[in-house]
Short mmCIF file of C-alpha atoms in Angstrom, two decimals:
data_model
loop_
_atom_site.label_atom_id
_atom_site.label_comp_id
_atom_site.label_asym_id
_atom_site.label_seq_id
_atom_site.Cartn_x
_atom_site.Cartn_y
_atom_site.Cartn_z
CA MET Y 1 -13.02 18.92 -8.06
CA ASP Y 2 -9.34 18.75 -7.09
CA TRP Y 3 -7.66 20.74 -4.32
CA ILE Y 4 -4.24 21.39 -2.77
CA VAL Y 5 -3.25 21.86 0.86
CA SER Y 6 0.06 23.58 1.64
CA ASN Y 7 1.46 22.09 4.83
CA GLY Y 8 3.80 24.54 6.57
CA GLY Y 9 4.68 22.13 9.37
CA THR Y 10 6.28 19.58 7.07
CA SER Y 11 6.98 21.79 4.01
CA ASP Y 12 5.01 19.77 1.51
CA LEU Y 13 1.90 19.93 -0.65
CA TRP Y 14 -0.99 17.51 -0.38
CA ILE Y 15 -2.82 17.21 -3.70
CA TYR Y 16 -6.28 15.64 -3.64
CA PHE Y 17 -7.66 14.54 -7.01
CA GLY Y 18 -11.43 14.27 -7.16
CA ASN Y 19 -13.14 11.16 -8.47
CA GLY Y 20 -15.95 13.12 -10.12
CA ASP Y 21 -18.55 11.78 -7.69
CA GLY Y 22 -17.89 14.13 -4.74
CA ALA Y 23 -15.22 11.87 -3.25
CA ALA Y 24 -11.45 12.21 -3.60
CA GLN Y 25 -8.44 9.95 -3.81
CA LEU Y 26 -5.87 9.80 -1.02
CA PRO Y 27 -3.50 12.77 -1.25
CA LYS Y 28 -0.41 12.76 -3.40
CA ILE Y 29 2.30 14.34 -1.22
CA ILE Y 30 4.99 16.47 -2.84
CA ARG Y 31 7.98 17.42 -0.68
CA LEU Y 32 9.19 20.98 -1.22
CA THR Y 33 12.73 22.32 -1.39
CA GLY Y 34 11.67 25.60 0.23
CA ALA Y 35 10.32 25.83 3.77
CA GLY Y 36 7.05 27.04 5.24
CA PRO Y 37 4.58 27.10 2.34
CA ILE Y 38 1.84 29.60 3.05
CA GLN Y 39 0.15 30.03 -0.33
CA VAL Y 40 -0.18 27.94 -3.47
CA VAL Y 41 -1.60 28.90 -6.85
CA ALA Y 42 -2.38 26.61 -9.77
CA ALA Y 43 -2.03 28.19 -13.21
CA ASP Y 44 -0.99 27.39 -16.75
CA LEU Y 45 2.27 29.36 -16.67
CA ARG Y 46 3.56 28.08 -20.02
CA LYS Y 47 0.25 28.37 -21.90
CA ASN Y 48 0.48 24.71 -22.95
CA GLY Y 49 -2.71 23.41 -21.34
CA MET Y 50 -0.89 21.87 -18.35
CA THR Y 51 -1.40 23.01 -14.76
CA ASP Y 52 1.69 24.35 -12.99
CA LEU Y 53 2.05 25.28 -9.30
CA VAL Y 54 3.55 28.39 -7.69
CA VAL Y 55 4.21 28.22 -3.94
CA ALA Y 56 5.05 31.10 -1.58
CA GLU Y 57 7.43 29.80 1.11
CA ALA Y 58 7.76 32.15 4.07
CA ASP Y 59 10.42 30.39 6.14
CA SER Y 60 12.94 30.14 3.29
CA GLN Y 61 11.87 33.43 1.64
CA THR Y 62 11.44 31.67 -1.67
CA ILE Y 63 8.91 31.17 -4.42
CA GLY Y 64 8.74 27.60 -5.64
CA VAL Y 65 7.64 26.69 -9.15
CA LEU Y 66 6.57 23.15 -10.05
CA LEU Y 67 5.87 22.67 -13.74
CA GLY Y 68 3.12 20.20 -14.55
CA ASN Y 69 3.63 17.16 -16.74
CA GLY Y 70 -0.01 17.06 -17.82
CA ASP Y 71 -0.77 13.77 -16.08
CA GLY Y 72 -1.21 14.96 -12.48
CA THR Y 73 2.51 14.84 -11.73
CA PHE Y 74 4.98 17.71 -11.50
CA GLN Y 75 8.64 18.30 -12.26
CA PRO Y 76 10.96 18.91 -9.28
CA GLU Y 77 10.53 22.27 -7.60
CA VAL Y 78 12.69 25.17 -8.74
CA THR Y 79 13.05 27.85 -6.05
CA TYR Y 80 13.67 31.56 -6.45
CA PHE Y 81 14.88 33.68 -3.54
CA VAL Y 82 12.74 36.73 -2.78
CA PRO Y 83 14.89 39.42 -1.14
CA GLY Y 84 13.36 41.87 1.27
CA PRO Y 85 12.25 42.21 4.86
CA ARG Y 86 11.20 39.00 6.49
CA PHE Y 87 7.51 38.90 7.38
CA VAL Y 88 6.70 36.96 10.55
CA TRP Y 89 3.22 35.57 10.94
CA PRO Y 90 1.67 36.27 14.40
CA TRP Y 91 1.61 32.57 15.36
CA ARG Y 92 5.38 32.30 14.78
CA ILE Y 93 6.41 35.09 17.13
#
């Protein structure tokens, strides 16, 4: 099993690849262009069998898209601004 941690304090993703025996490798850290990641989703956006990532970034009001290369690496993040009222999480007040 693999998993991803979105780190809002340093605006990066920590990707842990499982070894298949219940253990995992050290995290691969991907720095984000946007700030304050609060949610990340892995999906095959291009329907090509490769996992892509979509990241909601609260502090920069952006959605980041990282297209997968099919080998556990990702292309540089492309950000899209999301206009609208700014939502402030309770712990950031």
